[in-house]
């Protein structure tokens, strides 16, 4: 644990070199074999926390329920849950009886992979994915190899990254299974670009016209694309994204309504308050009062320490 009280991730230092310098891979692989639900570290992680890391959970058998952005998601036999950076995640107090793997890694690790995966942006609004039987077998085998390479620390790191890339490729294929290729190549790509742009600009509250202009699309075309994949208009999508961020900020910070409104690009505090109540169903103050846990882990890595005591 660092001086700031945040969590320090495990590493694979010494396995990957550029010249004579070791490169650290911030990667965690956890399974029932190295998971201690009673450890002090795990108990701390049971607090709601916002992480800068990517998270992937695969349940081979049994069920595990995580809370992601204040919504409970149960992952059962043959299913995968993925959580994006900056979402608020609360793991279950116990995974008793479930056979699972979970992996966590940062942008530095992801950036060393040979290709990117579009499922992380969740264009189909489906963070829980069901794998068919053969895919389950392959993913389980790959995760077992990944765990072995990481646990033993014998690398080389490019092999660890190859296993990780293969796992993500399997998840990518399962995520988009059944989606027509033409949609992937055209309208979905446009929606992914829209989501990218919203993530970069929503705290400035751009207009739909601004978004369409930046993307080089007409407002009508943008409406059609966003409605197809999200079921929302571009304006509704932007509003919901903003309110989700407001909820996240209220969980792990102590901003006033005025500060929160300004942080999210609103000059009118009253307008923001009305918008929040309309979307959430309760006022900002009522939402804060309803939060069960006020003392939470600061935004940082949620990677577990080396659980096998290496």
mmCIF file of C-alpha atoms in Angstrom:
data_model
loop_
_atom_site.group_PDB
_atom_site.id
_atom_site.type_symbol
_atom_site.label_atom_id
_atom_site.label_comp_id
_atom_site.label_asym_id
_atom_site.label_seq_id
_atom_site.Cartn_x
_atom_site.Cartn_y
_atom_site.Cartn_z
ATOM 1 C CA UNK A 1 0.000 0.000 0.000
ATOM 2 C CA UNK A 2 1.337 3.409 -0.917
ATOM 3 C CA UNK A 3 1.642 6.406 1.396
ATOM 4 C CA UNK A 4 -1.663 7.765 0.092
ATOM 5 C CA UNK A 5 -3.459 4.629 1.245
ATOM 6 C CA UNK A 6 -4.253 3.428 -2.252
ATOM 7 C CA UNK A 7 -3.617 -0.041 -3.569
ATOM 8 C CA UNK A 8 -0.408 -1.038 -5.316
ATOM 9 C CA UNK A 9 -0.929 -3.622 -8.061
ATOM 10 C CA UNK A 10 1.167 -6.726 -8.546
ATOM 11 C CA UNK A 11 3.584 -6.662 -11.455
ATOM 12 C CA UNK A 12 5.479 -8.849 -13.877
ATOM 13 C CA UNK A 13 8.659 -6.793 -13.684
ATOM 14 C CA UNK A 14 11.669 -8.391 -15.260
ATOM 15 C CA UNK A 15 9.628 -10.317 -17.805
ATOM 16 C CA UNK A 16 9.571 -7.675 -20.503
ATOM 17 C CA UNK A 17 12.558 -5.511 -21.340
ATOM 18 C CA UNK A 18 13.286 -2.504 -23.504
ATOM 19 C CA UNK A 19 17.049 -2.476 -23.593
ATOM 20 C CA UNK A 20 18.064 -3.214 -20.031
ATOM 21 C CA UNK A 21 14.985 -1.615 -18.417
ATOM 22 C CA UNK A 22 12.233 -3.894 -17.055
ATOM 23 C CA UNK A 23 8.694 -2.928 -17.983
ATOM 24 C CA UNK A 24 5.991 -3.404 -15.358
ATOM 25 C CA UNK A 25 2.701 -4.976 -16.399
ATOM 26 C CA UNK A 26 -0.110 -3.975 -14.039
ATOM 27 C CA UNK A 27 -2.092 -7.176 -14.294
ATOM 28 C CA UNK A 28 -4.024 -9.271 -11.765
ATOM 29 C CA UNK A 29 -5.415 -12.778 -12.251
ATOM 30 C CA UNK A 30 -7.676 -14.129 -9.508
ATOM 31 C CA UNK A 31 -9.442 -17.487 -9.201
ATOM 32 C CA UNK A 32 -10.798 -19.535 -6.252
ATOM 33 C CA UNK A 33 -7.309 -21.000 -5.910
ATOM 34 C CA UNK A 34 -5.773 -17.689 -4.884
ATOM 35 C CA UNK A 35 -8.800 -15.755 -3.597
ATOM 36 C CA UNK A 36 -9.051 -15.127 0.150
ATOM 37 C CA UNK A 37 -12.414 -13.510 0.887
ATOM 38 C CA UNK A 38 -11.413 -12.859 4.498
ATOM 39 C CA UNK A 39 -8.258 -10.892 3.792
ATOM 40 C CA UNK A 40 -8.049 -7.259 4.872
ATOM 41 C CA UNK A 41 -7.352 -6.195 1.286
ATOM 42 C CA UNK A 42 -10.446 -7.930 -0.072
ATOM 43 C CA UNK A 43 -12.575 -6.490 2.730
ATOM 44 C CA UNK A 44 -11.416 -3.003 1.754
ATOM 45 C CA UNK A 45 -12.349 -3.692 -1.842
ATOM 46 C CA UNK A 46 -15.882 -4.554 -0.761
ATOM 47 C CA UNK A 47 -16.378 -0.820 -0.333
ATOM 48 C CA UNK A 48 -17.711 0.938 -3.454
ATOM 49 C CA UNK A 49 -14.659 2.074 -5.397
ATOM 50 C CA UNK A 50 -13.963 3.722 -8.695
ATOM 51 C CA UNK A 51 -11.105 2.193 -10.610
ATOM 52 C CA UNK A 52 -8.857 3.307 -13.444
ATOM 53 C CA UNK A 53 -8.500 -0.289 -14.583
ATOM 54 C CA UNK A 54 -10.274 -2.703 -16.908
ATOM 55 C CA UNK A 55 -12.033 -5.619 -15.241
ATOM 56 C CA UNK A 56 -13.222 -8.918 -16.682
ATOM 57 C CA UNK A 57 -15.026 -11.680 -14.767
ATOM 58 C CA UNK A 58 -15.712 -15.133 -16.248
ATOM 59 C CA UNK A 59 -17.939 -17.517 -14.288
ATOM 60 C CA UNK A 60 -17.663 -21.117 -15.448
ATOM 61 C CA UNK A 61 -20.208 -22.438 -12.951
ATOM 62 C CA UNK A 62 -22.248 -20.995 -10.086
ATOM 63 C CA UNK A 63 -23.171 -17.321 -9.859
ATOM 64 C CA UNK A 64 -21.564 -14.098 -8.681
ATOM 65 C CA UNK A 65 -23.323 -10.752 -8.191
ATOM 66 C CA UNK A 66 -21.444 -7.487 -8.649
ATOM 67 C CA UNK A 67 -22.830 -3.997 -8.262
ATOM 68 C CA UNK A 68 -21.734 -1.773 -11.139
ATOM 69 C CA UNK A 69 -22.675 1.898 -11.069
ATOM 70 C CA UNK A 70 -25.178 1.111 -8.290
ATOM 71 C CA UNK A 71 -26.925 -1.652 -10.282
ATOM 72 C CA UNK A 72 -26.701 -5.311 -9.280
ATOM 73 C CA UNK A 73 -25.571 -7.650 -12.072
ATOM 74 C CA UNK A 74 -25.605 -11.420 -11.522
ATOM 75 C CA UNK A 75 -23.157 -13.384 -13.641
ATOM 76 C CA UNK A 76 -23.989 -17.081 -14.019
ATOM 77 C CA UNK A 77 -22.792 -20.212 -15.794
ATOM 78 C CA UNK A 78 -20.702 -19.468 -18.868
ATOM 79 C CA UNK A 79 -21.085 -15.699 -18.641
ATOM 80 C CA UNK A 80 -18.623 -12.810 -18.717
ATOM 81 C CA UNK A 81 -18.966 -9.411 -17.067
ATOM 82 C CA UNK A 82 -16.747 -6.540 -18.132
ATOM 83 C CA UNK A 83 -16.376 -3.230 -16.323
ATOM 84 C CA UNK A 84 -14.831 -0.176 -17.886
ATOM 85 C CA UNK A 85 -12.406 2.258 -16.235
ATOM 86 C CA UNK A 86 -14.056 4.825 -13.942
ATOM 87 C CA UNK A 87 -17.193 2.820 -13.298
ATOM 88 C CA UNK A 88 -18.019 2.202 -9.635
ATOM 89 C CA UNK A 89 -17.723 -1.469 -8.766
ATOM 90 C CA UNK A 90 -18.723 -3.333 -5.608
ATOM 91 C CA UNK A 91 -17.757 -7.022 -5.533
ATOM 92 C CA UNK A 92 -19.753 -9.595 -3.571
ATOM 93 C CA UNK A 93 -18.744 -10.407 -0.004
ATOM 94 C CA UNK A 94 -18.357 -14.036 -1.030
ATOM 95 C CA UNK A 95 -17.958 -16.015 -4.239
ATOM 96 C CA UNK A 96 -18.513 -19.285 -2.398
ATOM 97 C CA UNK A 97 -19.311 -22.168 -4.689
ATOM 98 C CA UNK A 98 -18.565 -20.355 -7.935
ATOM 99 C CA UNK A 99 -15.815 -21.389 -10.302
ATOM 100 C CA UNK A 100 -14.463 -18.181 -11.808
ATOM 101 C CA UNK A 101 -11.578 -16.147 -13.109
ATOM 102 C CA UNK A 102 -11.272 -12.402 -12.916
ATOM 103 C CA UNK A 103 -8.580 -10.321 -14.521
ATOM 104 C CA UNK A 104 -7.767 -6.662 -13.992
ATOM 105 C CA UNK A 105 -5.286 -4.565 -15.930
ATOM 106 C CA UNK A 106 -4.523 -0.973 -16.822
ATOM 107 C CA UNK A 107 -4.161 1.124 -19.973
ATOM 108 C CA UNK A 108 -0.426 0.465 -20.082
ATOM 109 C CA UNK A 109 -1.055 -3.262 -20.294
ATOM 110 C CA UNK A 110 -3.876 -2.836 -22.813
ATOM 111 C CA UNK A 111 -1.677 -0.595 -24.946
ATOM 112 C CA UNK A 112 0.859 -3.410 -25.373
ATOM 113 C CA UNK A 113 -1.699 -5.675 -27.011
ATOM 114 C CA UNK A 114 -1.543 -5.971 -30.823
ATOM 115 C CA UNK A 115 -5.169 -4.982 -31.415
ATOM 116 C CA UNK A 116 -7.981 -3.099 -29.743
ATOM 117 C CA UNK A 117 -11.390 -4.524 -28.862
ATOM 118 C CA UNK A 118 -14.591 -2.576 -29.423
ATOM 119 C CA UNK A 119 -16.638 -4.414 -26.809
ATOM 120 C CA UNK A 120 -15.059 -2.257 -24.070
ATOM 121 C CA UNK A 121 -17.175 0.660 -25.303
ATOM 122 C CA UNK A 122 -20.274 -1.532 -24.933
ATOM 123 C CA UNK A 123 -22.006 -0.371 -28.135
ATOM 124 C CA UNK A 124 -24.771 -2.948 -27.634
ATOM 125 C CA UNK A 125 -25.359 -1.892 -24.003
ATOM 126 C CA UNK A 126 -24.662 -5.423 -22.814
ATOM 127 C CA UNK A 127 -21.823 -5.646 -20.243
ATOM 128 C CA UNK A 128 -22.806 -9.251 -19.485
ATOM 129 C CA UNK A 129 -22.045 -11.752 -22.242
ATOM 130 C CA UNK A 130 -23.070 -15.400 -22.574
ATOM 131 C CA UNK A 131 -20.489 -17.685 -24.177
ATOM 132 C CA UNK A 132 -21.415 -20.780 -26.125
ATOM 133 C CA UNK A 133 -19.974 -24.060 -24.818
ATOM 134 C CA UNK A 134 -16.909 -24.264 -27.043
ATOM 135 C CA UNK A 135 -16.024 -20.647 -26.342
ATOM 136 C CA UNK A 136 -16.356 -21.346 -22.610
ATOM 137 C CA UNK A 137 -13.852 -24.186 -22.908
ATOM 138 C CA UNK A 138 -11.381 -22.056 -24.822
ATOM 139 C CA UNK A 139 -11.667 -19.069 -22.477
ATOM 140 C CA UNK A 140 -11.253 -21.267 -19.403
ATOM 141 C CA UNK A 141 -8.148 -22.891 -20.902
ATOM 142 C CA UNK A 142 -6.654 -19.528 -21.836
ATOM 143 C CA UNK A 143 -7.310 -18.034 -18.404
ATOM 144 C CA UNK A 144 -5.755 -21.078 -16.763
ATOM 145 C CA UNK A 145 -2.616 -20.570 -18.867
ATOM 146 C CA UNK A 146 -2.628 -16.857 -18.086
ATOM 147 C CA UNK A 147 -2.916 -17.539 -14.361
ATOM 148 C CA UNK A 148 -0.075 -20.055 -14.503
ATOM 149 C CA UNK A 149 2.247 -17.691 -16.371
ATOM 150 C CA UNK A 150 1.476 -14.810 -14.020
ATOM 151 C CA UNK A 151 1.578 -16.887 -10.833
ATOM 152 C CA UNK A 152 4.889 -18.509 -11.565
ATOM 153 C CA UNK A 153 6.447 -15.328 -12.878
ATOM 154 C CA UNK A 154 8.375 -17.195 -15.545
ATOM 155 C CA UNK A 155 6.938 -15.344 -18.547
ATOM 156 C CA UNK A 156 8.041 -14.212 -20.926
ATOM 157 C CA UNK A 157 5.632 -11.280 -20.691
ATOM 158 C CA UNK A 158 4.855 -11.414 -24.392
ATOM 159 C CA UNK A 159 3.354 -14.858 -23.733
ATOM 160 C CA UNK A 160 1.232 -13.442 -20.902
ATOM 161 C CA UNK A 161 0.054 -10.686 -23.233
ATOM 162 C CA UNK A 162 -0.698 -13.232 -25.949
ATOM 163 C CA UNK A 163 -2.957 -15.177 -23.570
ATOM 164 C CA UNK A 164 -4.675 -11.952 -22.530
ATOM 165 C CA UNK A 165 -5.177 -10.927 -26.160
ATOM 166 C CA UNK A 166 -6.664 -14.336 -26.967
ATOM 167 C CA UNK A 167 -9.121 -14.069 -24.050
ATOM 168 C CA UNK A 168 -10.225 -10.604 -25.190
ATOM 169 C CA UNK A 169 -10.589 -11.841 -28.782
ATOM 170 C CA UNK A 170 -12.936 -14.603 -27.566
ATOM 171 C CA UNK A 171 -14.993 -12.078 -25.580
ATOM 172 C CA UNK A 172 -15.090 -9.747 -28.593
ATOM 173 C CA UNK A 173 -16.382 -12.509 -30.863
ATOM 174 C CA UNK A 174 -19.060 -13.554 -28.361
ATOM 175 C CA UNK A 175 -20.110 -9.947 -27.737
ATOM 176 C CA UNK A 176 -20.802 -9.321 -31.418
ATOM 177 C CA UNK A 177 -22.151 -12.793 -32.234
ATOM 178 C CA UNK A 178 -25.354 -12.446 -34.216
ATOM 179 C CA UNK A 179 -24.727 -8.826 -35.214
ATOM 180 C CA UNK A 180 -24.785 -8.497 -39.042
ATOM 181 C CA UNK A 181 -21.364 -7.721 -40.463
ATOM 182 C CA UNK A 182 -22.713 -4.722 -42.337
ATOM 183 C CA UNK A 183 -23.843 -3.195 -39.046
ATOM 184 C CA UNK A 184 -20.421 -3.759 -37.503
ATOM 185 C CA UNK A 185 -18.688 -2.143 -40.456
ATOM 186 C CA UNK A 186 -20.915 0.911 -40.821
ATOM 187 C CA UNK A 187 -23.516 2.022 -38.309
ATOM 188 C CA UNK A 188 -21.820 0.453 -35.287
ATOM 189 C CA UNK A 189 -18.543 2.119 -36.148
ATOM 190 C CA UNK A 190 -20.404 5.424 -36.283
ATOM 191 C CA UNK A 191 -21.950 4.718 -32.876
ATOM 192 C CA UNK A 192 -18.563 3.819 -31.386
ATOM 193 C CA UNK A 193 -17.229 7.157 -32.649
ATOM 194 C CA UNK A 194 -20.216 8.899 -31.065
ATOM 195 C CA UNK A 195 -19.552 7.192 -27.710
ATOM 196 C CA UNK A 196 -15.884 8.178 -27.889
ATOM 197 C CA UNK A 197 -16.829 11.785 -28.530
ATOM 198 C CA UNK A 198 -19.396 11.849 -25.713
ATOM 199 C CA UNK A 199 -16.816 10.481 -23.260
ATOM 200 C CA UNK A 200 -14.386 13.206 -24.256
ATOM 201 C CA UNK A 201 -16.826 16.110 -24.201
ATOM 202 C CA UNK A 202 -19.896 15.448 -22.038
ATOM 203 C CA UNK A 203 -18.640 17.592 -19.138
ATOM 204 C CA UNK A 204 -18.823 20.576 -21.496
ATOM 205 C CA UNK A 205 -22.461 19.785 -22.368
ATOM 206 C CA UNK A 206 -22.143 19.977 -26.161
ATOM 207 C CA UNK A 207 -25.277 20.333 -28.270
ATOM 208 C CA UNK A 208 -26.416 17.566 -30.600
ATOM 209 C CA UNK A 209 -25.540 19.894 -33.476
ATOM 210 C CA UNK A 210 -21.985 20.203 -32.091
ATOM 211 C CA UNK A 211 -21.632 16.434 -31.854
ATOM 212 C CA UNK A 212 -23.005 15.847 -35.361
ATOM 213 C CA UNK A 213 -20.734 18.515 -36.828
ATOM 214 C CA UNK A 214 -17.635 17.064 -35.158
ATOM 215 C CA UNK A 215 -18.520 13.586 -36.434
ATOM 216 C CA UNK A 216 -19.212 14.872 -39.933
ATOM 217 C CA UNK A 217 -22.807 13.632 -39.870
ATOM 218 C CA UNK A 218 -26.208 15.225 -40.193
ATOM 219 C CA UNK A 219 -28.301 15.404 -37.033
ATOM 220 C CA UNK A 220 -30.836 13.084 -38.674
ATOM 221 C CA UNK A 221 -28.179 10.469 -39.451
ATOM 222 C CA UNK A 222 -26.744 10.742 -35.936
ATOM 223 C CA UNK A 223 -30.206 10.292 -34.436
ATOM 224 C CA UNK A 224 -30.758 7.121 -36.500
ATOM 225 C CA UNK A 225 -27.421 5.586 -35.488
ATOM 226 C CA UNK A 226 -27.660 6.375 -31.765
ATOM 227 C CA UNK A 227 -31.304 5.300 -31.556
ATOM 228 C CA UNK A 228 -30.507 1.974 -33.236
ATOM 229 C CA UNK A 229 -27.851 0.919 -30.738
ATOM 230 C CA UNK A 230 -28.895 2.624 -27.511
ATOM 231 C CA UNK A 231 -32.637 3.064 -27.883
ATOM 232 C CA UNK A 232 -32.111 6.726 -27.021
ATOM 233 C CA UNK A 233 -31.869 9.952 -28.938
ATOM 234 C CA UNK A 234 -28.424 11.627 -28.910
ATOM 235 C CA UNK A 235 -29.723 14.214 -26.428
ATOM 236 C CA UNK A 236 -31.159 11.523 -24.139
ATOM 237 C CA UNK A 237 -27.901 9.565 -24.343
ATOM 238 C CA UNK A 238 -25.853 12.636 -23.392
ATOM 239 C CA UNK A 239 -28.199 13.407 -20.507
ATOM 240 C CA UNK A 240 -28.069 9.872 -19.112
ATOM 241 C CA UNK A 241 -24.279 9.772 -19.417
ATOM 242 C CA UNK A 242 -24.050 13.030 -17.494
ATOM 243 C CA UNK A 243 -26.374 11.834 -14.726
ATOM 244 C CA UNK A 244 -24.478 8.546 -14.383
ATOM 245 C CA UNK A 245 -21.298 10.553 -13.885
ATOM 246 C CA UNK A 246 -23.071 12.703 -11.299
ATOM 247 C CA UNK A 247 -24.070 9.567 -9.370
ATOM 248 C CA UNK A 248 -20.526 8.231 -9.531
ATOM 249 C CA UNK A 249 -19.112 11.510 -8.238
ATOM 250 C CA UNK A 250 -21.615 11.604 -5.391
ATOM 251 C CA UNK A 251 -20.602 8.093 -4.315
ATOM 252 C CA UNK A 252 -16.888 8.762 -3.923
ATOM 253 C CA UNK A 253 -16.657 12.540 -3.366
ATOM 254 C CA UNK A 254 -18.263 15.242 -1.261
ATOM 255 C CA UNK A 255 -19.076 17.844 -3.895
ATOM 256 C CA UNK A 256 -21.864 20.300 -3.235
ATOM 257 C CA UNK A 257 -24.697 20.502 -5.751
ATOM 258 C CA UNK A 258 -23.214 23.732 -7.087
ATOM 259 C CA UNK A 259 -19.754 22.194 -7.462
ATOM 260 C CA UNK A 260 -21.202 19.083 -9.051
ATOM 261 C CA UNK A 261 -23.213 21.104 -11.559
ATOM 262 C CA UNK A 262 -20.189 23.174 -12.564
ATOM 263 C CA UNK A 263 -17.991 20.093 -12.840
ATOM 264 C CA UNK A 264 -20.482 18.613 -15.308
ATOM 265 C CA UNK A 265 -20.753 21.756 -17.408
ATOM 266 C CA UNK A 266 -23.944 23.336 -16.034
ATOM 267 C CA UNK A 267 -24.096 27.054 -15.257
ATOM 268 C CA UNK A 268 -27.601 26.736 -13.822
ATOM 269 C CA UNK A 269 -27.540 24.736 -10.577
ATOM 270 C CA UNK A 270 -31.331 24.603 -10.386
ATOM 271 C CA UNK A 271 -31.639 23.218 -13.905
ATOM 272 C CA UNK A 272 -29.087 20.508 -13.100
ATOM 273 C CA UNK A 273 -30.965 19.607 -9.909
ATOM 274 C CA UNK A 274 -34.254 19.243 -11.812
ATOM 275 C CA UNK A 275 -32.560 17.147 -14.479
ATOM 276 C CA UNK A 276 -30.992 14.861 -11.881
ATOM 277 C CA UNK A 277 -34.311 14.343 -10.079
ATOM 278 C CA UNK A 278 -36.113 13.612 -13.346
ATOM 279 C CA UNK A 279 -33.564 10.961 -14.358
ATOM 280 C CA UNK A 280 -32.866 9.373 -10.970
ATOM 281 C CA UNK A 281 -36.274 9.761 -9.369
ATOM 282 C CA UNK A 282 -34.944 11.575 -6.305
ATOM 283 C CA UNK A 283 -33.142 14.798 -5.513
ATOM 284 C CA UNK A 284 -29.371 14.999 -5.143
ATOM 285 C CA UNK A 285 -29.667 15.297 -1.366
ATOM 286 C CA UNK A 286 -32.048 12.325 -1.157
ATOM 287 C CA UNK A 287 -29.701 10.282 -3.345
ATOM 288 C CA UNK A 288 -26.739 11.062 -1.101
ATOM 289 C CA UNK A 289 -28.778 10.195 1.999
ATOM 290 C CA UNK A 290 -29.720 6.847 0.462
ATOM 291 C CA UNK A 291 -26.149 5.744 -0.060
ATOM 292 C CA UNK A 292 -25.434 2.948 2.377
ATOM 293 C CA UNK A 293 -21.681 3.461 2.454
ATOM 294 C CA UNK A 294 -20.109 6.900 2.851
ATOM 295 C CA UNK A 295 -16.515 5.874 3.543
ATOM 296 C CA UNK A 296 -15.097 4.383 0.360
ATOM 297 C CA UNK A 297 -11.844 3.554 -1.301
ATOM 298 C CA UNK A 298 -10.302 6.486 -3.217
ATOM 299 C CA UNK A 299 -10.248 6.261 -6.990
ATOM 300 C CA UNK A 300 -7.273 4.082 -7.803
ATOM 301 C CA UNK A 301 -6.315 0.550 -8.697
ATOM 302 C CA UNK A 302 -8.592 -2.212 -7.488
ATOM 303 C CA UNK A 303 -5.976 -4.830 -8.261
ATOM 304 C CA UNK A 304 -5.458 -7.405 -5.585
ATOM 305 C CA UNK A 305 -1.998 -7.952 -4.169
ATOM 306 C CA UNK A 306 -0.038 -11.082 -4.961
ATOM 307 C CA UNK A 307 -2.490 -13.482 -3.339
ATOM 308 C CA UNK A 308 -0.216 -16.489 -3.486
ATOM 309 C CA UNK A 309 2.457 -14.870 -1.349
ATOM 310 C CA UNK A 310 5.151 -15.108 -3.946
#
